[in-house]
Each structure stands twice: as structure tokens, then as C-alpha cells.
PDB file of C-alpha atoms and ligand atoms in Angstrom:
ATOM      1  CA  MET Q 251      -2.219  17.102  11.586  1.00 86.00           C
ATOM      2  CA  ASN Q 252      -1.012  13.736  12.099  1.00 89.00           C
ATOM      3  CA  ARG Q 253       1.343  12.971   9.341  1.00 89.00           C
ATOM      4  CA  LYS Q 254       2.113   9.649  10.814  1.00 90.00           C
ATOM      5  CA  TYR Q 255      -1.133   8.178   9.852  1.00 94.00           C
ATOM      6  CA  ARG Q 256      -2.654  10.346   7.084  1.00 96.00           C
ATOM      7  CA  LYS Q 257      -1.632  12.821   4.186  1.00 96.00           C
ATOM      8  CA  THR Q 258      -1.785  16.502   5.091  1.00 97.00           C
ATOM      9  CA  ILE Q 259      -3.437  18.265   1.889  1.00 98.00           C
ATOM     10  CA  ILE Q 260      -3.324  21.882   1.151  1.00 98.00           C
ATOM     11  CA  ALA Q 261      -6.055  22.468  -1.613  1.00 98.00           C
ATOM     12  CA  GLY Q 262      -6.831  25.712  -3.232  1.00 98.00           C
ATOM     13  CA  ASN Q 263     -10.556  26.159  -4.278  1.00 98.00           C
ATOM     14  CA  TRP Q 264     -10.595  29.166  -7.117  1.00 98.00           C
ATOM     15  CA  LYS Q 265     -14.377  28.932  -7.527  1.00 98.00           C
ATOM     16  CA  MET Q 266     -15.054  31.360 -10.713  1.00 98.00           C
ATOM     17  CA  TYR Q 267     -11.865  33.162 -10.629  1.00 98.00           C
ATOM     18  CA  LYS Q 268      -8.786  33.216 -13.025  1.00 98.00           C
ATOM     19  CA  THR Q 269      -8.795  32.984 -16.825  1.00 98.00           C
ATOM     20  CA  ALA Q 270      -6.476  30.293 -18.291  1.00 97.00           C
ATOM     21  CA  THR Q 271      -3.852  33.243 -18.907  1.00 97.00           C
ATOM     22  CA  GLU Q 272      -3.978  34.119 -15.273  1.00 97.00           C
ATOM     23  CA  ALA Q 273      -3.787  30.527 -14.222  1.00 97.00           C
ATOM     24  CA  LYS Q 274      -0.694  29.773 -16.104  1.00 96.00           C
ATOM     25  CA  ALA Q 275       0.947  32.818 -14.402  1.00 96.00           C
ATOM     26  CA  PHE Q 276      -0.049  31.704 -11.056  1.00 97.00           C
ATOM     27  CA  VAL Q 277       1.012  28.227 -11.601  1.00 96.00           C
ATOM     28  CA  GLU Q 278       4.273  29.266 -12.986  1.00 95.00           C
ATOM     29  CA  GLN Q 279       5.076  31.489  -9.934  1.00 95.00           C
ATOM     30  CA  LEU Q 280       4.046  28.773  -7.366  1.00 95.00           C
ATOM     31  CA  LYS Q 281       5.894  26.086  -8.985  1.00 93.00           C
ATOM     32  CA  SER Q 282       9.131  28.041  -8.852  1.00 92.00           C
ATOM     33  CA  SER Q 283       8.828  29.112  -5.354  1.00 91.00           C
ATOM     34  CA  LEU Q 284       7.770  25.587  -3.576  1.00 91.00           C
ATOM     35  CA  PRO Q 285       9.610  24.779  -0.491  1.00 82.00           C
ATOM     36  CA  ARG Q 286      11.972  21.778  -0.771  1.00 81.00           C
ATOM     37  CA  ALA Q 287      10.052  19.530   2.033  1.00 77.00           C
ATOM     38  CA  LYS Q 288       7.396  17.645   0.610  1.00 85.00           C
ATOM     39  CA  ARG Q 289       5.377  17.282   4.050  1.00 90.00           C
ATOM     40  CA  CYS Q 290       2.016  18.090   2.440  1.00 95.00           C
ATOM     41  CA  SER Q 291       0.353  17.501  -0.784  1.00 96.00           C
ATOM     42  CA  ILE Q 292      -0.814  20.524  -2.692  1.00 97.00           C
ATOM     43  CA  VAL Q 293      -3.888  20.625  -5.089  1.00 98.00           C
ATOM     44  CA  LEU Q 294      -5.293  23.273  -7.116  1.00 98.00           C
ATOM     45  CA  CYS Q 295      -9.010  23.094  -8.117  1.00 98.00           C
ATOM     46  CA  VAL Q 296      -9.281  25.272 -10.928  1.00 98.00           C
ATOM     47  CA  PRO Q 297     -12.390  26.193 -13.275  1.00 98.00           C
ATOM     48  CA  TYR Q 298     -13.132  23.755 -15.859  1.00 98.00           C
ATOM     49  CA  VAL Q 299     -11.631  25.839 -18.853  1.00 98.00           C
ATOM     50  CA  ASP Q 300      -8.433  26.333 -16.809  1.00 98.00           C
ATOM     51  CA  LEU Q 301      -7.883  22.382 -16.613  1.00 98.00           C
ATOM     52  CA  PRO Q 302      -5.987  22.007 -19.739  1.00 97.00           C
ATOM     53  CA  ALA Q 303      -3.406  24.602 -19.294  1.00 95.00           C
ATOM     54  CA  ALA Q 304      -2.983  23.844 -15.655  1.00 96.00           C
ATOM     55  CA  GLY Q 305      -2.722  20.197 -16.170  1.00 94.00           C
ATOM     56  CA  LYS Q 306       0.045  20.641 -18.899  1.00 94.00           C
ATOM     57  CA  LEU Q 307       2.010  23.254 -16.727  1.00 94.00           C
ATOM     58  CA  LEU Q 308       1.914  20.689 -13.537  1.00 95.00           C
ATOM     59  CA  LYS Q 309       2.391  17.502 -15.221  1.00 91.00           C
ATOM     60  CA  ASP Q 310       5.197  15.649 -13.471  1.00 88.00           C
ATOM     61  CA  SER Q 311       4.898  18.412 -10.643  1.00 93.00           C
ATOM     62  CA  ARG Q 312       4.141  17.841  -7.000  1.00 93.00           C
ATOM     63  CA  ILE Q 313       0.960  20.098  -7.434  1.00 96.00           C
ATOM     64  CA  ALA Q 314      -1.947  17.907  -8.369  1.00 97.00           C
ATOM     65  CA  VAL Q 315      -5.011  19.348 -10.387  1.00 98.00           C
ATOM     66  CA  GLY Q 316      -8.454  19.197  -9.122  1.00 98.00           C
ATOM     67  CA  ALA Q 317     -11.947  20.194 -10.441  1.00 98.00           C
ATOM     68  CA  GLN Q 318     -14.882  21.717  -8.654  1.00 98.00           C
ATOM     69  CA  ASN Q 319     -17.534  19.674  -9.812  1.00 98.00           C
ATOM     70  CA  LEU Q 320     -18.690  16.889 -12.128  1.00 98.00           C
ATOM     71  CA  HIS Q 321     -21.806  15.296 -13.457  1.00 98.00           C
ATOM     72  CA  TRP Q 322     -22.508  11.663 -12.250  1.00 98.00           C
ATOM     73  CA  GLU Q 323     -23.413  10.152 -15.777  1.00 98.00           C
ATOM     74  CA  GLU Q 324     -20.642   8.917 -17.917  1.00 97.00           C
ATOM     75  CA  GLN Q 325     -22.143  10.887 -20.949  1.00 97.00           C
ATOM     76  CA  GLY Q 326     -25.484  12.045 -22.375  1.00 98.00           C
ATOM     77  CA  PRO Q 327     -27.615  14.515 -23.349  1.00 98.00           C
ATOM     78  CA  PHE Q 328     -26.891  16.889 -20.447  1.00 98.00           C
ATOM     79  CA  THR Q 329     -25.900  20.392 -21.758  1.00 98.00           C
ATOM     80  CA  GLY Q 330     -23.402  22.268 -19.928  1.00 97.00           C
ATOM     81  CA  GLU Q 331     -21.970  19.496 -17.854  1.00 98.00           C
ATOM     82  CA  ILE Q 332     -18.873  17.669 -17.595  1.00 98.00           C
ATOM     83  CA  SER Q 333     -18.373  14.020 -16.616  1.00 98.00           C
ATOM     84  CA  ALA Q 334     -15.713  12.164 -14.616  1.00 98.00           C
ATOM     85  CA  ASN Q 335     -14.138  10.527 -17.523  1.00 98.00           C
ATOM     86  CA  MET Q 336     -13.499  13.933 -19.248  1.00 98.00           C
ATOM     87  CA  LEU Q 337     -11.733  15.117 -16.191  1.00 98.00           C
ATOM     88  CA  ALA Q 338      -9.482  12.018 -15.638  1.00 97.00           C
ATOM     89  CA  ASP Q 339      -8.665  12.336 -19.383  1.00 96.00           C
ATOM     90  CA  LEU Q 340      -7.004  15.799 -18.484  1.00 96.00           C
ATOM     91  CA  ASP Q 341      -5.067  14.298 -15.677  1.00 94.00           C
ATOM     92  CA  VAL Q 342      -7.229  15.898 -13.059  1.00 97.00           C
ATOM     93  CA  LYS Q 343      -6.744  13.724  -9.739  1.00 98.00           C
ATOM     94  CA  TYR Q 344      -9.124  15.426  -7.488  1.00 98.00           C
ATOM     95  CA  VAL Q 345     -12.714  16.891  -7.587  1.00 98.00           C
ATOM     96  CA  ILE Q 346     -14.699  18.955  -4.970  1.00 98.00           C
ATOM     97  CA  ILE Q 347     -18.015  17.439  -4.388  1.00 98.00           C
ATOM     98  CA  GLY Q 348     -21.081  19.040  -2.478  1.00 98.00           C
ATOM     99  CA  HIS Q 349     -19.318  22.551  -1.807  1.00 98.00           C
ATOM    100  CA  SER Q 350     -22.008  24.468  -0.081  1.00 98.00           C
ATOM    101  CA  GLU Q 351     -21.919  26.854  -2.942  1.00 98.00           C
ATOM    102  CA  ARG Q 352     -23.105  24.037  -4.992  1.00 98.00           C
ATOM    103  CA  ARG Q 353     -25.577  22.874  -2.695  1.00 98.00           C
ATOM    104  CA  GLY Q 354     -26.975  26.261  -1.950  1.00 97.00           C
ATOM    105  CA  LEU Q 355     -26.895  28.173  -5.102  1.00 97.00           C
ATOM    106  CA  PHE Q 356     -27.382  25.186  -7.538  1.00 97.00           C
ATOM    107  CA  TYR Q 357     -29.813  23.223  -5.411  1.00 96.00           C
ATOM    108  CA  GLU Q 358     -27.411  20.213  -5.286  1.00 97.00           C
ATOM    109  CA  SER Q 359     -29.062  17.504  -2.998  1.00 98.00           C
ATOM    110  CA  ASP Q 360     -27.571  14.627  -0.761  1.00 98.00           C
ATOM    111  CA  LEU Q 361     -28.765  12.214  -3.475  1.00 98.00           C
ATOM    112  CA  THR Q 362     -26.690  13.972  -6.336  1.00 98.00           C
ATOM    113  CA  VAL Q 363     -23.880  14.398  -4.018  1.00 98.00           C
ATOM    114  CA  ASN Q 364     -23.783  10.451  -3.331  1.00 98.00           C
ATOM    115  CA  LYS Q 365     -24.160   9.833  -7.079  1.00 98.00           C
ATOM    116  CA  LYS Q 366     -21.210  12.304  -7.786  1.00 98.00           C
ATOM    117  CA  ILE Q 367     -18.930  10.532  -5.240  1.00 98.00           C
ATOM    118  CA  HIS Q 368     -19.561   7.303  -6.947  1.00 98.00           C
ATOM    119  CA  ALA Q 369     -18.940   8.702 -10.657  1.00 98.00           C
ATOM    120  CA  ALA Q 370     -15.557  10.196  -9.311  1.00 98.00           C
ATOM    121  CA  LEU Q 371     -14.469   7.038  -7.709  1.00 98.00           C
ATOM    122  CA  ASN Q 372     -15.446   4.946 -10.573  1.00 98.00           C
ATOM    123  CA  ALA Q 373     -13.444   7.161 -12.719  1.00 98.00           C
ATOM    124  CA  GLY Q 374     -10.264   7.125 -10.422  1.00 98.00           C
ATOM    125  CA  LEU Q 375     -10.588  10.590  -9.024  1.00 98.00           C
ATOM    126  CA  ARG Q 376     -10.342  11.555  -5.425  1.00 98.00           C
ATOM    127  CA  PRO Q 377     -13.299  13.396  -4.123  1.00 98.00           C
ATOM    128  CA  ILE Q 378     -13.146  16.118  -1.517  1.00 98.00           C
ATOM    129  CA  LEU Q 379     -16.437  15.749  -0.051  1.00 98.00           C
ATOM    130  CA  CYS Q 380     -17.475  19.000   1.450  1.00 98.00           C
ATOM    131  CA  VAL Q 381     -19.746  19.037   4.654  1.00 98.00           C
ATOM    132  CA  GLY Q 382     -20.992  21.710   7.062  1.00 98.00           C
ATOM    133  CA  GLU Q 383     -23.574  23.663   8.840  1.00 98.00           C
ATOM    134  CA  ASP Q 384     -25.040  27.037   8.513  1.00 97.00           C
ATOM    135  CA  LEU Q 385     -25.202  29.746  11.085  1.00 97.00           C
ATOM    136  CA  ASP Q 386     -28.804  28.655  12.273  1.00 97.00           C
ATOM    137  CA  GLN Q 387     -27.956  25.097  12.519  1.00 98.00           C
ATOM    138  CA  ARG Q 388     -24.753  26.007  14.626  1.00 97.00           C
ATOM    139  CA  ARG Q 389     -26.803  28.077  16.842  1.00 97.00           C
ATOM    140  CA  LEU Q 390     -29.609  25.503  17.306  1.00 98.00           C
ATOM    141  CA  GLY Q 391     -27.087  22.988  18.225  1.00 97.00           C
ATOM    142  CA  VAL Q 392     -27.685  20.608  15.647  1.00 98.00           C
ATOM    143  CA  THR Q 393     -24.151  20.779  14.094  1.00 98.00           C
ATOM    144  CA  MET Q 394     -23.158  17.249  14.603  1.00 98.00           C
ATOM    145  CA  GLU Q 395     -26.490  15.907  13.688  1.00 98.00           C
ATOM    146  CA  LEU Q 396     -26.525  17.579  10.438  1.00 98.00           C
ATOM    147  CA  ILE Q 397     -22.684  16.672   9.575  1.00 98.00           C
ATOM    148  CA  THR Q 398     -23.313  12.713  10.482  1.00 98.00           C
ATOM    149  CA  TYR Q 399     -26.453  12.929   8.231  1.00 98.00           C
ATOM    150  CA  GLN Q 400     -24.318  14.609   5.446  1.00 98.00           C
ATOM    151  CA  ILE Q 401     -21.586  12.057   5.737  1.00 98.00           C
ATOM    152  CA  HIS Q 402     -23.719   8.869   5.751  1.00 98.00           C
ATOM    153  CA  ALA Q 403     -25.825  10.087   2.845  1.00 98.00           C
ATOM    154  CA  ALA Q 404     -22.714  11.057   0.698  1.00 98.00           C
ATOM    155  CA  LEU Q 405     -21.083   8.146   1.381  1.00 98.00           C
ATOM    156  CA  ALA Q 406     -23.817   5.620   1.102  1.00 98.00           C
ATOM    157  CA  GLY Q 407     -22.529   2.589  -0.934  1.00 98.00           C
ATOM    158  CA  VAL Q 408     -18.910   3.604  -0.750  1.00 98.00           C
ATOM    159  CA  THR Q 409     -16.722   0.576   0.207  1.00 98.00           C
ATOM    160  CA  PRO Q 410     -13.823   0.657   2.517  1.00 97.00           C
ATOM    161  CA  GLU Q 411     -11.537   0.199  -0.375  1.00 97.00           C
ATOM    162  CA  GLN Q 412     -12.959   2.999  -2.142  1.00 98.00           C
ATOM    163  CA  MET Q 413     -12.903   5.305   1.138  1.00 98.00           C
ATOM    164  CA  ARG Q 414      -9.110   5.054   1.141  1.00 97.00           C
ATOM    165  CA  HIS Q 415      -9.327   7.793  -1.966  1.00 98.00           C
ATOM    166  CA  VAL Q 416     -11.899   9.971  -0.238  1.00 98.00           C
ATOM    167  CA  VAL Q 417     -11.008  13.298   1.347  1.00 98.00           C
ATOM    168  CA  ILE Q 418     -13.529  15.100   3.615  1.00 98.00           C
ATOM    169  CA  ALA Q 419     -13.419  18.769   4.056  1.00 98.00           C
ATOM    170  CA  TYR Q 420     -15.294  20.437   6.991  1.00 98.00           C
ATOM    171  CA  GLU Q 421     -16.591  23.632   5.668  1.00 98.00           C
ATOM    172  CA  PRO Q 422     -18.974  25.772   8.284  1.00 98.00           C
ATOM    173  CA  ILE Q 423     -21.093  27.713   5.610  1.00 98.00           C
ATOM    174  CA  TRP Q 424     -20.803  30.730   8.016  1.00 97.00           C
ATOM    175  CA  ALA Q 425     -17.102  30.730   7.795  1.00 97.00           C
ATOM    176  CA  ILE Q 426     -16.753  30.423   3.969  1.00 96.00           C
ATOM    177  CA  GLY Q 427     -15.708  33.748   2.393  1.00 92.00           C
ATOM    178  CA  THR Q 428     -16.914  35.541   5.409  1.00 94.00           C
ATOM    179  CA  GLY Q 429     -13.550  36.098   7.151  1.00 90.00           C
ATOM    180  CA  ASN Q 430     -15.122  34.455  10.349  1.00 93.00           C
ATOM    181  CA  THR Q 431     -12.876  31.684  10.694  1.00 95.00           C
ATOM    182  CA  ALA Q 432     -13.941  29.095  12.985  1.00 95.00           C
ATOM    183  CA  THR Q 433     -11.824  28.654  16.257  1.00 97.00           C
ATOM    184  CA  PRO Q 434      -9.298  26.258  16.051  1.00 98.00           C
ATOM    185  CA  GLU Q 435     -11.202  24.290  18.816  1.00 98.00           C
ATOM    186  CA  GLN Q 436     -14.668  24.514  16.824  1.00 98.00           C
ATOM    187  CA  ALA Q 437     -12.764  23.053  13.635  1.00 98.00           C
ATOM    188  CA  GLY Q 438     -10.900  20.423  15.847  1.00 98.00           C
ATOM    189  CA  GLU Q 439     -13.986  19.304  17.641  1.00 98.00           C
ATOM    190  CA  VAL Q 440     -15.902  18.890  14.340  1.00 98.00           C
ATOM    191  CA  CYS Q 441     -13.210  17.471  12.513  1.00 98.00           C
ATOM    192  CA  SER Q 442     -12.456  14.804  15.419  1.00 98.00           C
ATOM    193  CA  ALA Q 443     -16.306  14.050  15.400  1.00 98.00           C
ATOM    194  CA  ILE Q 444     -16.183  13.128  11.628  1.00 98.00           C
ATOM    195  CA  ARG Q 445     -13.483  10.946  12.273  1.00 98.00           C
ATOM    196  CA  GLY Q 446     -15.708   9.188  15.024  1.00 98.00           C
ATOM    197  CA  ILE Q 447     -18.551   9.075  12.272  1.00 98.00           C
ATOM    198  CA  LEU Q 448     -15.802   7.261   9.789  1.00 98.00           C
ATOM    199  CA  ARG Q 449     -14.684   4.820  12.800  1.00 98.00           C
ATOM    200  CA  LYS Q 450     -18.244   3.597  13.112  1.00 98.00           C
ATOM    201  CA  LEU Q 451     -18.868   3.311   9.348  1.00 98.00           C
ATOM    202  CA  TYR Q 452     -15.523   1.845   8.285  1.00 98.00           C
ATOM    203  CA  GLY Q 453     -13.402   1.118  11.411  1.00 98.00           C
ATOM    204  CA  ALA Q 454     -10.379   2.413  13.201  1.00 98.00           C
ATOM    205  CA  ARG Q 455      -7.764   1.926  10.460  1.00 97.00           C
ATOM    206  CA  ILE Q 456      -9.706   3.699   7.714  1.00 98.00           C
ATOM    207  CA  ALA Q 457     -10.771   6.515  10.159  1.00 98.00           C
ATOM    208  CA  ARG Q 458      -7.321   7.070  11.207  1.00 97.00           C
ATOM    209  CA  SER Q 459      -6.037   7.271   7.709  1.00 98.00           C
ATOM    210  CA  THR Q 460      -8.530   9.787   6.022  1.00 98.00           C
ATOM    211  CA  THR Q 461      -7.589  13.200   5.567  1.00 98.00           C
ATOM    212  CA  ILE Q 462     -10.019  15.635   6.857  1.00 98.00           C
ATOM    213  CA  GLN Q 463      -9.526  19.134   5.986  1.00 98.00           C
ATOM    214  CA  TYR Q 464     -10.992  22.422   7.448  1.00 98.00           C
ATOM    215  CA  GLY Q 465     -11.983  25.098   5.185  1.00 98.00           C
ATOM    216  CA  GLY Q 466     -13.744  28.561   5.660  1.00 97.00           C
ATOM    217  CA  SER Q 467     -11.560  31.633   5.768  1.00 97.00           C
ATOM    218  CA  MET Q 468      -8.495  29.861   6.387  1.00 98.00           C
ATOM    219  CA  ASN Q 469      -5.326  32.036   5.512  1.00 97.00           C
ATOM    220  CA  GLU Q 470      -1.704  32.655   6.393  1.00 97.00           C
ATOM    221  CA  LYS Q 471      -2.535  34.174   9.776  1.00 97.00           C
ATOM    222  CA  ASN Q 472      -4.726  31.320  11.001  1.00 97.00           C
ATOM    223  CA  ALA Q 473      -3.471  28.327   9.172  1.00 98.00           C
ATOM    224  CA  ALA Q 474      -0.702  27.311  11.776  1.00 97.00           C
ATOM    225  CA  GLU Q 475      -3.408  27.098  14.611  1.00 97.00           C
ATOM    226  CA  LEU Q 476      -5.804  25.217  12.721  1.00 98.00           C
ATOM    227  CA  LEU Q 477      -3.403  22.883  11.427  1.00 97.00           C
ATOM    228  CA  ALA Q 478      -2.150  22.281  15.243  1.00 97.00           C
ATOM    229  CA  GLN Q 479      -5.529  20.305  15.788  1.00 97.00           C
ATOM    230  CA  GLU Q 480      -4.620  16.806  15.577  1.00 97.00           C
ATOM    231  CA  ASP Q 481      -7.737  15.924  13.470  1.00 98.00           C
ATOM    232  CA  VAL Q 482      -7.233  18.920  11.066  1.00 98.00           C
ATOM    233  CA  ASP Q 483      -5.245  17.332   8.183  1.00 98.00           C
ATOM    234  CA  GLY Q 484      -4.879  20.410   5.815  1.00 98.00           C
ATOM    235  CA  GLY Q 485      -7.107  22.982   4.310  1.00 98.00           C
ATOM    236  CA  LEU Q 486      -9.799  23.661   1.458  1.00 98.00           C
ATOM    237  CA  ILE Q 487      -8.884  27.444   0.904  1.00 98.00           C
ATOM    238  CA  GLY Q 488     -10.771  29.748  -1.263  1.00 98.00           C
ATOM    239  CA  THR Q 489     -10.164  33.529  -1.104  1.00 97.00           C
ATOM    240  CA  ALA Q 490      -6.442  32.751   0.212  1.00 98.00           C
ATOM    241  CA  SER Q 491      -5.501  30.475  -2.413  1.00 98.00           C
ATOM    242  CA  LEU Q 492      -6.056  33.197  -5.244  1.00 98.00           C
ATOM    243  CA  ASP Q 493      -2.862  35.019  -4.622  1.00 97.00           C
ATOM    244  CA  PRO Q 494       0.309  32.763  -5.018  1.00 97.00           C
ATOM    245  CA  ASP Q 495       2.169  34.411  -2.255  1.00 97.00           C
ATOM    246  CA  THR Q 496      -0.431  33.913   0.245  1.00 97.00           C
ATOM    247  CA  PHE Q 497      -1.248  30.510  -1.037  1.00 98.00           C
ATOM    248  CA  LEU Q 498       2.475  29.599  -0.709  1.00 97.00           C
ATOM    249  CA  LYS Q 499       2.749  30.881   2.836  1.00 97.00           C
ATOM    250  CA  ILE Q 500       0.021  28.441   4.071  1.00 97.00           C
ATOM    251  CA  ILE Q 501       1.869  25.597   2.136  1.00 97.00           C
ATOM    252  CA  GLN Q 502       5.157  26.568   3.759  1.00 96.00           C
ATOM    253  CA  ILE Q 503       3.110  26.650   7.349  1.00 96.00           C
ATOM    254  CA  ALA Q 504       1.810  22.979   6.532  1.00 96.00           C
ATOM    255  CA  ASN Q 505       5.292  21.726   5.621  1.00 93.00           C
ATOM    256  CA  GLN Q 506       6.793  22.869   8.838  1.00 88.00           C
ATOM    257  CA  ASP Q 507       8.122  20.093  10.956  1.00 76.00           C
TER     258      ASP Q 507
HETATM  259  C1  LIG V 223     -14.203  27.191   0.026  1.00 58.19           C
HETATM  260  O1  LIG V 223     -14.685  28.157  -0.871  1.00 58.19           O
HETATM  261  O2  LIG V 223     -14.004  26.262   0.005  1.00 58.19           O
HETATM  262  C2  LIG V 223     -13.511  28.288   1.033  1.00 58.19           C
HETATM  263  C3  LIG V 223     -13.254  27.724   2.291  1.00 58.19           C
HETATM  264  O3  LIG V 223     -13.345  29.599   0.711  1.00 58.19           O
HETATM  265  P1  LIG V 223     -12.867  30.738   1.697  1.00 58.19           P
HETATM  266  O4  LIG V 223     -11.487  30.186   2.072  1.00 58.19           O
HETATM  267  O5  LIG V 223     -12.645  32.069   0.952  1.00 58.19           O
HETATM  268  O6  LIG V 223     -13.735  30.960   2.919  1.00 58.19           O
END
């Protein structure tokens, strides 16, 4: 982390877990036990159907609400889809885009990831852009090439002004939901390389101020080491965000001086 230049963001990704009733109970518990210090921003990316309840409970709180996906068109005959404007209307502030589960299980391409980034930015949402390699790509030694490509493709046409609203999450696929966390050095190395890519694309100032999270089995035991890396500015957290006590512990770690 480097709080001098950029925001530290701890974001939970609930995936397809928690009903609206369960979400309410979680949010109430978390809200009542947050640390006083506000050294990190907190985001909860909840299932679509939990957004109204979470939005209502978190209005005027320091926890921002996020979604996990959107459709790139403003409206139209796209059964089952949700637009960026619909999310913004529910006071959603962040949206995860290009999560590896969406890329892998729902065949999301780099082209649609790019369209979604633009849709989010045009609606005033902050995209959390996920990039990351699978195990074969890591073993083959092409991690940096893949990530360079993913970032160039996802951010095509994004202006320097818009880039100030983009968060990037480095999420090695082999670490997601597996318990095989990247070592702090692996996470730090790729996050630092991502900052280097941003420097080439957008210049030193924007690169220095962009929040780059790590995601992949981050939990209350490994968060401190991961966040100690200069270029790891927070976490995108799946499993460990489902329990309010565990998530709170990670927030407390990110809040430490
Ligand atoms: C994720 O889904 O973005 C994620 C990082 O999950 P987990 O923390 O469970 O690996």
C-alpha cells in the first residue's frame, strides 16, 4: 500500500451467495463494528437482488455498494441483463468487470469487457477491472504478456480523465477460491508490473494514483503480508468476505497505521 498517493480499497465479492435477508443482517453487523480510523475504503459487491436492501442500509455510511457485472447497452431487448444506469439509480458506486468466473464460465471476451468498462464509466460507476493468468499461463512464463494484453484491451479508448475512476484487481485464476494465495512477492511483482503498464499508457501521475488490488484467497491471515507490498493497494475478497467477522479483520488490517 502507499496511502500517500492512492486509496486503499477493501472490496468484498459475494458472488452468488446471500439472500437479501442475509445481506441485511451482514451489513448491520459490519456497520456496527467498523474501526473509527478511515484509512481504507470499503466496498461490498453483492448480488443484483441484494442491491436495493444494501443500498438503503449503506446510504450515508462509509461502505460503498458495488455490483458484480452489467450489460454494456443502456437498455434494450436483452432478457436477464442489467444496465449501468439501472445500477447507478440504486446508488451503486462500483462494479466488478471481467472477473475470471465471468470470462471463463460465461464466455466474456476482451471486447465485451472493454464495452462494459465504457458503459460503467459513462454512467458514473467505478469499474473494478479484473485481470489475471491461469496456472498454465503462469507455468509457461507468459503472465506479464497476458496481463499487458488484458489491460490494453480492457482500457482501449479510456481517457486519462476516465482512468482516475478505474480500479484494477490482479486476480491470478489459480488463487481464486482455492486457498492457494499468491505469495506477497508474486502479488507485488504483478501489481508493480501493472503500474508500469499504466505508466506507459497514461503517464506517471495516473499510474501512481491508480488503486491496484490483489484478489485470490486473501484472508485475515495473509492480508497483512500482501498489503505490505508497495503496489498492492487493497483486496478483492471472495470467500473471506462472506463472514462479517473475517471481513472486518481484513478491514482492520488495512486500516492499521
Ligand atoms: C474473487 O472472487 O474475486 C476472489 C478473490 O475469491 P476468493 O477470495 O474466494 O479467492
